[in-house]
Amino acid sequence: MSLTDVVAPSPAPENVAALIGERLSLSALHQLGGTLGGYSFVKVVVDRENEVIHFLNDARHSFHAIYIGEEILGVPEERVRADIDSYNQDFYHAPDRRFLLGILARHPQMLSLETVEVDTMPAELIREFHAFVARYVDPALPLVFKPANQLQERIVREIPPSELPRVFAHELFSTAPFVALNPGTATGRLRAFRTEAEYRAATLDWSDIIVMDRVPDDIPRLSGIVNARHTTPLSHTNVLATGWQIPNAVQVGALADIERRELDGKWVEYTVDAQALSLREIAEPATAAPPSWYAQRVTLEEPESERSPIVNLARLRAADRYRYGTKGANLGELHHVLAHGSQRLLGFYQVPRPPRENLLPYLARLLDVPAGASVPDLAAAARRLLDDHVRVPRGIALPFSLQRRFLESSPRIQQAIGKLKMALELDAREIEPLCVELQGLIRSARMPGALAGEIDSALVSQLAGVRTFVVRSSSNAEDLAGFSAAGIYESLNHVTTAERIFASVKEVWASLVSVRSVRLRRQAGISLDECYMGVVIQEQVTADFGGVLVTTNPMNRADFRTVYVNVSPRVTDVVDGSALPMQYLYSTVEGGGRTVSLGDATADLDSRAHDQLQRLAIAGRLLQGHFSPDYTFGSPVDVEWLADGDHLHLVQLRPYSV
């Protein structure tokens, strides 16, 4: 069966399986293929035995293996799916494989050819694949090979560019005009800001959709975000957008397009999907309906603010969040898992995830144990991975009751709290100045001697030998499934003296009543009366690099195999958006990584660092199993981490909204 070239880029009939043995015109590429990230693509199969090329109809065959089974080997789809592991071994790893599988994508100035991410194709097959496909594509655009994983990147760098034209994924990503960060649709007033000064001078409300080169971290809750320059999906701003379930994307040149279309200040319908974003002007509604999040209300567990001791983090469990805050409780739970193990570590891999009905053999390969290893053997290997490579920095947790005792020690603070609560009840204009006044009072109030003594005693007895500390927030109104509060509360690094410890603790307490935190909690229906702030004081770890891991692919939520990792010499660069981090995808099923973006770095990490990131990915997936709230074990987690030559230091773990 073959498909002749056509002139109109209309969808190919679904009864057409493929274009076989013929040159692929650009119009046929549009007909047969799909679109992803704004680029047209078509799946490719080279049959080496018969020296025939197949360009697959994406509407009929979304998987190479199913097409090969049904159309070439005469094997029904059910049998292919039942034996998918065996087929994948032949297709992607066998040195004498019959088929070469890949994806051909059209870019403005070229066509790129890549294999699937798990393919271990050696240099000679890469050369053969590229040369064969080059004979069957439009010569008007040069064909370049795009390595699909870090193994291929190393192989390709050993081949002279004159023999194999190439482009790396991070080079394409850095110039990609569009990246979907969070899909969805919203209506609202479009507000375009070319400078941060313009943004600061504006008054924003929930109905606004903002467009900026770099969206500041202190955004109020909005209806949508358009980033006019590249960013990372894991910056605080984008994590908040995901939690709020509002459309969010990168669209390079968006400001110029909005100016050309005169959309600034107009009401629009804003849609983001995997292929593109759209901004369609609509009539301003007479009464604008609030977005879905406006009606959502977050319910907090009842906190306990009666007297509780300052404790070592290792003594906390997740259930202690109502006394010490979510962050401290999660860190305590991490300590417990590392010290005692968990029956839930294998949870993610014990649930069938079509088309993979059994993930345990994949986990066995990742943990370097025999394929037929029993569940107890796998659990022991998982425990060894965590024991050998994962650490949680030492620390202490200050309870809610310590904050309460401090606040009650100052009549002026108590009076200011009363005024703020009254203003919130009345929705008065004075809310913002009252927040600022209250924060100032908390920062300037003297730490009572009894409280200072308790903190000092705990540091000396529990963290002897530590010279530099990190002071982190641990509220009962953060790191929640429905309210992440990413970047809303304070955390302070490089704290060395007792005086700075006490000042930093007060700074964290004060952040509970910042203008932004009060406003965002209020929008989520969280009363100030319900909120308390615990504090985590940890040893500051010296590391070679650090970053953020989420155990999902934020740009493709249907991809259960891969996790997303951001890397920077400083963790704060990753989360605050001040510098573009390196971005990677790592498979926690087949293994292997892919460099998505180098960010502001000039060179990629070395192979040893990549090995560390692969271990981090597997550890994150195992911990996802322990922290999942249900028995699908599919709820991703967000982990902040640091790495040195031997260990991965986890400094925060929280749910990641999807």
CSV table of N, CA, C and O in Angstrom, one decimal, residues 474-551:
chain,number,residue,atom,x,y,z
A,474,SER,N,8.0,26.3,57.4
A,474,SER,CA,7.3,25.0,57.5
A,474,SER,C,5.9,25.3,58.1
A,474,SER,O,5.5,24.9,59.2
A,475,SER,N,5.0,25.9,57.2
A,475,SER,CA,3.7,26.2,57.6
A,475,SER,C,2.7,25.1,57.4
A,475,SER,O,3.0,24.1,56.8
A,476,ASN,N,1.6,25.2,58.1
A,476,ASN,CA,0.5,24.2,57.8
A,476,ASN,C,-0.3,24.6,56.5
A,476,ASN,O,-1.2,23.9,56.1
A,477,ALA,N,0.1,25.8,55.9
A,477,ALA,CA,-0.6,26.3,54.7
A,477,ALA,C,0.5,26.3,53.6
A,477,ALA,O,0.6,27.4,52.9
A,478,GLU,N,1.2,25.3,53.3
A,478,GLU,CA,2.1,25.1,52.2
A,478,GLU,C,2.4,23.7,51.9
A,478,GLU,O,2.1,22.8,52.8
A,479,ASP,N,2.9,23.4,50.8
A,479,ASP,CA,3.2,22.0,50.4
A,479,ASP,C,2.0,21.1,50.5
A,479,ASP,O,2.2,19.9,50.8
A,480,LEU,N,0.9,21.7,50.2
A,480,LEU,CA,-0.4,20.9,50.2
A,480,LEU,C,-0.8,20.5,48.7
A,480,LEU,O,-0.4,21.2,47.8
A,481,ALA,N,-1.5,19.4,48.6
A,481,ALA,CA,-1.9,19.0,47.2
A,481,ALA,C,-2.7,20.1,46.5
A,481,ALA,O,-2.6,20.3,45.3
A,482,GLY,N,-3.5,20.9,47.3
A,482,GLY,CA,-4.3,21.9,46.7
A,482,GLY,C,-3.8,23.3,46.9
A,482,GLY,O,-4.4,24.3,46.4
A,483,PHE,N,-2.6,23.5,47.5
A,483,PHE,CA,-2.1,24.8,47.8
A,483,PHE,C,-0.6,24.6,48.0
A,483,PHE,O,-0.1,24.4,49.1
A,484,SER,N,0.2,24.7,46.9
A,484,SER,CA,1.7,24.5,47.1
A,484,SER,C,2.4,25.6,47.8
A,484,SER,O,3.3,25.4,48.5
A,485,ALA,N,2.0,26.9,47.6
A,485,ALA,CA,2.6,28.1,48.2
A,485,ALA,C,4.1,28.2,47.8
A,485,ALA,O,4.9,28.7,48.6
A,486,ALA,N,4.4,27.7,46.6
A,486,ALA,CA,5.8,27.7,46.2
A,486,ALA,C,6.4,29.1,46.2
A,486,ALA,O,5.8,30.0,45.5
A,487,GLY,N,7.4,29.4,46.9
A,487,GLY,CA,8.1,30.7,46.9
A,487,GLY,C,7.4,31.8,47.7
A,487,GLY,O,7.8,32.9,47.7
A,488,ILE,N,6.3,31.4,48.4
A,488,ILE,CA,5.5,32.5,49.1
A,488,ILE,C,6.1,32.8,50.4
A,488,ILE,O,6.1,34.0,50.9
A,489,TYR,N,6.6,31.8,51.1
A,489,TYR,CA,7.2,32.0,52.5
A,489,TYR,C,8.7,32.1,52.3
A,489,TYR,O,9.3,31.7,51.4
A,490,GLU,N,9.4,32.6,53.4
A,490,GLU,CA,10.8,32.8,53.4
A,490,GLU,C,11.6,31.6,53.7
A,490,GLU,O,11.2,30.8,54.6
A,491,SER,N,12.8,31.5,53.1
A,491,SER,CA,13.8,30.6,53.5
A,491,SER,C,15.1,31.3,53.3
A,491,SER,O,15.3,32.0,52.3
A,492,LEU,N,16.0,31.1,54.3
A,492,LEU,CA,17.3,31.9,54.3
A,492,LEU,C,18.5,31.0,54.4
A,492,LEU,O,18.5,30.1,55.2
A,493,ASN,N,19.5,31.2,53.5
A,493,ASN,CA,20.7,30.4,53.5
A,493,ASN,C,21.9,31.2,54.1
A,493,ASN,O,21.8,32.4,54.4
A,494,HIS,N,22.9,30.4,54.4
A,494,HIS,CA,24.2,31.0,54.8
A,494,HIS,C,24.1,31.7,56.2
A,494,HIS,O,24.6,32.8,56.4
A,495,VAL,N,23.3,31.1,57.1
A,495,VAL,CA,23.1,31.7,58.4
A,495,VAL,C,24.2,31.1,59.3
A,495,VAL,O,24.3,29.8,59.4
A,496,THR,N,24.9,31.9,60.0
A,496,THR,CA,26.1,31.4,60.8
A,496,THR,C,26.1,31.7,62.3
A,496,THR,O,26.6,31.0,63.1
A,497,THR,N,25.5,32.9,62.7
A,497,THR,CA,25.6,33.3,64.1
A,497,THR,C,24.2,33.1,64.8
A,497,THR,O,23.2,33.0,64.1
A,498,ALA,N,24.3,33.1,66.1
A,498,ALA,CA,23.0,33.0,66.9
A,498,ALA,C,22.1,34.1,66.6
A,498,ALA,O,20.9,34.0,66.4
A,499,GLU,N,22.7,35.3,66.5
A,499,GLU,CA,21.9,36.5,66.2
A,499,GLU,C,21.2,36.4,64.9
A,499,GLU,O,20.0,36.7,64.8
A,500,ARG,N,21.9,35.9,63.9
A,500,ARG,CA,21.3,35.7,62.6
A,500,ARG,C,20.3,34.6,62.6
A,500,ARG,O,19.3,34.6,61.9
A,501,ILE,N,20.5,33.6,63.4
A,501,ILE,CA,19.5,32.5,63.5
A,501,ILE,C,18.2,33.1,64.0
A,501,ILE,O,17.1,32.8,63.4
A,502,PHE,N,18.2,33.8,65.1
A,502,PHE,CA,17.0,34.4,65.7
A,502,PHE,C,16.3,35.4,64.7
A,502,PHE,O,15.1,35.4,64.6
A,503,ALA,N,17.1,36.2,64.0
A,503,ALA,CA,16.6,37.1,63.0
A,503,ALA,C,15.9,36.4,61.9
A,503,ALA,O,14.9,36.8,61.4
A,504,SER,N,16.5,35.3,61.5
A,504,SER,CA,16.0,34.5,60.3
A,504,SER,C,14.7,33.8,60.7
A,504,SER,O,13.8,33.7,59.9
A,505,VAL,N,14.7,33.3,61.9
A,505,VAL,CA,13.4,32.6,62.4
A,505,VAL,C,12.3,33.7,62.4
A,505,VAL,O,11.2,33.4,62.0
A,506,LYS,N,12.6,34.9,62.9
A,506,LYS,CA,11.5,35.9,62.9
A,506,LYS,C,11.2,36.3,61.5
A,506,LYS,O,10.0,36.6,61.2
A,507,GLU,N,12.1,36.3,60.5
A,507,GLU,CA,11.8,36.6,59.1
A,507,GLU,C,10.9,35.5,58.6
A,507,GLU,O,9.9,35.9,57.8
A,508,VAL,N,11.1,34.3,58.9
A,508,VAL,CA,10.2,33.2,58.4
A,508,VAL,C,8.8,33.4,59.0
A,508,VAL,O,7.8,33.3,58.3
A,509,TRP,N,8.7,33.7,60.4
A,509,TRP,CA,7.4,33.9,61.0
A,509,TRP,C,6.7,35.1,60.3
A,509,TRP,O,5.5,35.1,60.1
A,510,ALA,N,7.5,36.2,60.0
A,510,ALA,CA,6.9,37.4,59.4
A,510,ALA,C,6.3,37.1,58.0
A,510,ALA,O,5.3,37.7,57.6
A,511,SER,N,6.9,36.1,57.3
A,511,SER,CA,6.4,35.8,56.0
A,511,SER,C,5.0,35.3,55.9
A,511,SER,O,4.4,35.3,54.9
A,512,LEU,N,4.6,34.7,57.1
A,512,LEU,CA,3.2,34.2,57.2
A,512,LEU,C,2.2,35.3,57.0
A,512,LEU,O,1.0,35.1,56.6
A,513,VAL,N,2.6,36.6,57.3
A,513,VAL,CA,1.6,37.7,57.1
A,513,VAL,C,2.1,38.7,56.1
A,513,VAL,O,1.7,39.9,56.1
A,514,SER,N,2.9,38.3,55.1
A,514,SER,CA,3.2,39.1,54.0
A,514,SER,C,2.0,39.4,53.2
A,514,SER,O,1.0,38.7,53.2
A,515,VAL,N,2.0,40.6,52.5
A,515,VAL,CA,0.9,40.9,51.6
A,515,VAL,C,0.5,39.8,50.7
A,515,VAL,O,-0.7,39.5,50.5
A,516,ARG,N,1.5,39.2,50.0
A,516,ARG,CA,1.2,38.2,49.0
A,516,ARG,C,0.7,37.0,49.6
A,516,ARG,O,-0.3,36.4,49.1
A,517,SER,N,1.3,36.5,50.7
A,517,SER,CA,0.8,35.2,51.3
A,517,SER,C,-0.6,35.4,51.9
A,517,SER,O,-1.4,34.5,51.7
A,518,VAL,N,-0.9,36.5,52.5
A,518,VAL,CA,-2.3,36.7,53.0
A,518,VAL,C,-3.3,36.8,51.8
A,518,VAL,O,-4.3,36.2,51.9
A,519,ARG,N,-2.9,37.4,50.8
A,519,ARG,CA,-3.8,37.6,49.6
A,519,ARG,C,-4.1,36.2,49.0
A,519,ARG,O,-5.2,35.8,48.7
A,520,LEU,N,-3.0,35.4,48.7
A,520,LEU,CA,-3.2,34.1,48.1
A,520,LEU,C,-3.9,33.1,48.9
A,520,LEU,O,-4.8,32.4,48.5
A,521,ARG,N,-3.7,33.1,50.2
A,521,ARG,CA,-4.4,32.2,51.1
A,521,ARG,C,-5.9,32.6,51.2
A,521,ARG,O,-6.8,31.8,51.2
A,522,ARG,N,-6.1,33.9,51.2
A,522,ARG,CA,-7.5,34.4,51.2
A,522,ARG,C,-8.3,34.0,50.0
A,522,ARG,O,-9.4,33.6,50.1
A,523,GLN,N,-7.6,34.0,48.8
A,523,GLN,CA,-8.3,33.6,47.6
A,523,GLN,C,-8.6,32.1,47.6
A,523,GLN,O,-9.5,31.6,47.0
A,524,ALA,N,-7.8,31.3,48.4
A,524,ALA,CA,-8.0,29.9,48.5
A,524,ALA,C,-8.9,29.5,49.7
A,524,ALA,O,-9.2,28.4,49.9
A,525,GLY,N,-9.4,30.6,50.4
A,525,GLY,CA,-10.4,30.3,51.4
A,525,GLY,C,-9.7,29.9,52.7
A,525,GLY,O,-10.4,29.3,53.6
A,526,ILE,N,-8.4,30.3,52.9
A,526,ILE,CA,-7.7,29.9,54.1
A,526,ILE,C,-7.7,31.1,55.1
A,526,ILE,O,-7.1,32.1,54.7
A,527,SER,N,-8.3,31.0,56.2
A,527,SER,CA,-8.3,32.1,57.2
A,527,SER,C,-7.0,32.2,57.9
A,527,SER,O,-6.3,31.3,58.1
A,528,LEU,N,-6.7,33.5,58.3
A,528,LEU,CA,-5.5,33.8,59.0
A,528,LEU,C,-5.5,33.0,60.4
A,528,LEU,O,-4.4,32.6,60.9
A,529,ASP,N,-6.7,32.9,60.9
A,529,ASP,CA,-6.8,32.2,62.2
A,529,ASP,C,-6.3,30.7,62.1
A,529,ASP,O,-5.9,30.1,63.1
A,530,GLU,N,-6.4,30.1,60.9
A,530,GLU,CA,-6.0,28.7,60.7
A,530,GLU,C,-4.5,28.5,60.5
A,530,GLU,O,-4.1,27.4,60.6
A,531,CYS,N,-3.8,29.6,60.3
A,531,CYS,CA,-2.4,29.4,59.8
A,531,CYS,C,-1.4,29.6,60.9
A,531,CYS,O,-1.5,30.5,61.7
A,532,TYR,N,-0.5,28.7,60.9
A,532,TYR,CA,0.7,28.7,61.8
A,532,TYR,C,2.0,28.5,61.0
A,532,TYR,O,1.9,27.8,60.0
A,533,MET,N,3.1,28.9,61.6
A,533,MET,CA,4.3,28.8,60.9
A,533,MET,C,5.3,28.0,61.8
A,533,MET,O,5.7,28.5,62.9
A,534,GLY,N,5.7,26.8,61.4
A,534,GLY,CA,6.8,26.2,62.0
A,534,GLY,C,8.1,26.6,61.3
A,534,GLY,O,8.0,27.2,60.2
A,535,VAL,N,9.3,26.2,61.8
A,535,VAL,CA,10.5,26.6,61.2
A,535,VAL,C,11.4,25.3,61.2
A,535,VAL,O,11.5,24.6,62.2
A,536,VAL,N,12.1,25.1,60.1
A,536,VAL,CA,13.1,24.1,60.0
A,536,VAL,C,14.5,24.7,59.9
A,536,VAL,O,14.7,25.6,59.1
A,537,ILE,N,15.4,24.3,60.8
A,537,ILE,CA,16.8,24.8,60.8
A,537,ILE,C,17.7,23.6,60.4
A,537,ILE,O,17.7,22.6,61.2
A,538,GLN,N,18.3,23.7,59.3
A,538,GLN,CA,19.1,22.5,58.8
A,538,GLN,C,20.5,22.9,58.6
A,538,GLN,O,20.9,24.1,58.3
A,539,GLU,N,21.4,21.9,58.6
A,539,GLU,CA,22.8,22.0,58.2
A,539,GLU,C,22.8,22.4,56.7
A,539,GLU,O,22.1,21.8,55.9
A,540,GLN,N,23.6,23.4,56.4
A,540,GLN,CA,23.7,23.8,54.9
A,540,GLN,C,24.8,22.9,54.3
A,540,GLN,O,25.9,22.8,54.8
A,541,VAL,N,24.4,22.2,53.3
A,541,VAL,CA,25.3,21.2,52.7
A,541,VAL,C,26.1,21.8,51.6
A,541,VAL,O,25.6,22.6,50.7
A,542,THR,N,27.4,21.5,51.5
A,542,THR,CA,28.2,21.9,50.4
A,542,THR,C,28.1,20.9,49.3
A,542,THR,O,28.2,19.7,49.5
A,543,ALA,N,27.8,21.4,48.1
A,543,ALA,CA,27.5,20.5,47.0
A,543,ALA,C,28.1,21.0,45.7
A,543,ALA,O,28.4,22.2,45.5
A,544,ASP,N,28.3,20.1,44.7
A,544,ASP,CA,28.8,20.5,43.4
A,544,ASP,C,27.7,21.1,42.5
A,544,ASP,O,28.0,22.0,41.7
A,545,PHE,N,26.5,20.7,42.7
A,545,PHE,CA,25.4,21.3,41.9
A,545,PHE,C,24.1,20.8,42.6
A,545,PHE,O,24.1,20.0,43.5
A,546,GLY,N,23.0,21.4,42.2
A,546,GLY,CA,21.7,21.1,42.8
A,546,GLY,C,20.6,21.5,41.9
A,546,GLY,O,20.8,21.9,40.8
A,547,GLY,N,19.3,21.3,42.4
A,547,GLY,CA,18.2,21.6,41.6
A,547,GLY,C,16.9,21.1,42.1
A,547,GLY,O,16.7,20.9,43.3
A,548,VAL,N,16.0,20.9,41.1
A,548,VAL,CA,14.6,20.5,41.5
A,548,VAL,C,14.3,19.3,40.5
A,548,VAL,O,14.6,19.3,39.4
A,549,LEU,N,13.7,18.3,41.1
A,549,LEU,CA,13.2,17.1,40.4
A,549,LEU,C,11.7,17.1,40.6
A,549,LEU,O,11.2,17.2,41.7
A,550,VAL,N,10.9,16.8,39.5
A,550,VAL,CA,9.5,16.4,39.7
A,550,VAL,C,9.3,15.1,39.0
A,550,VAL,O,9.9,14.9,37.9
A,551,THR,N,8.6,14.2,39.6
A,551,THR,CA,8.5,12.8,39.1
A,551,THR,C,7.4,12.7,38.1
A,551,THR,O,6.5,11.8,38.2
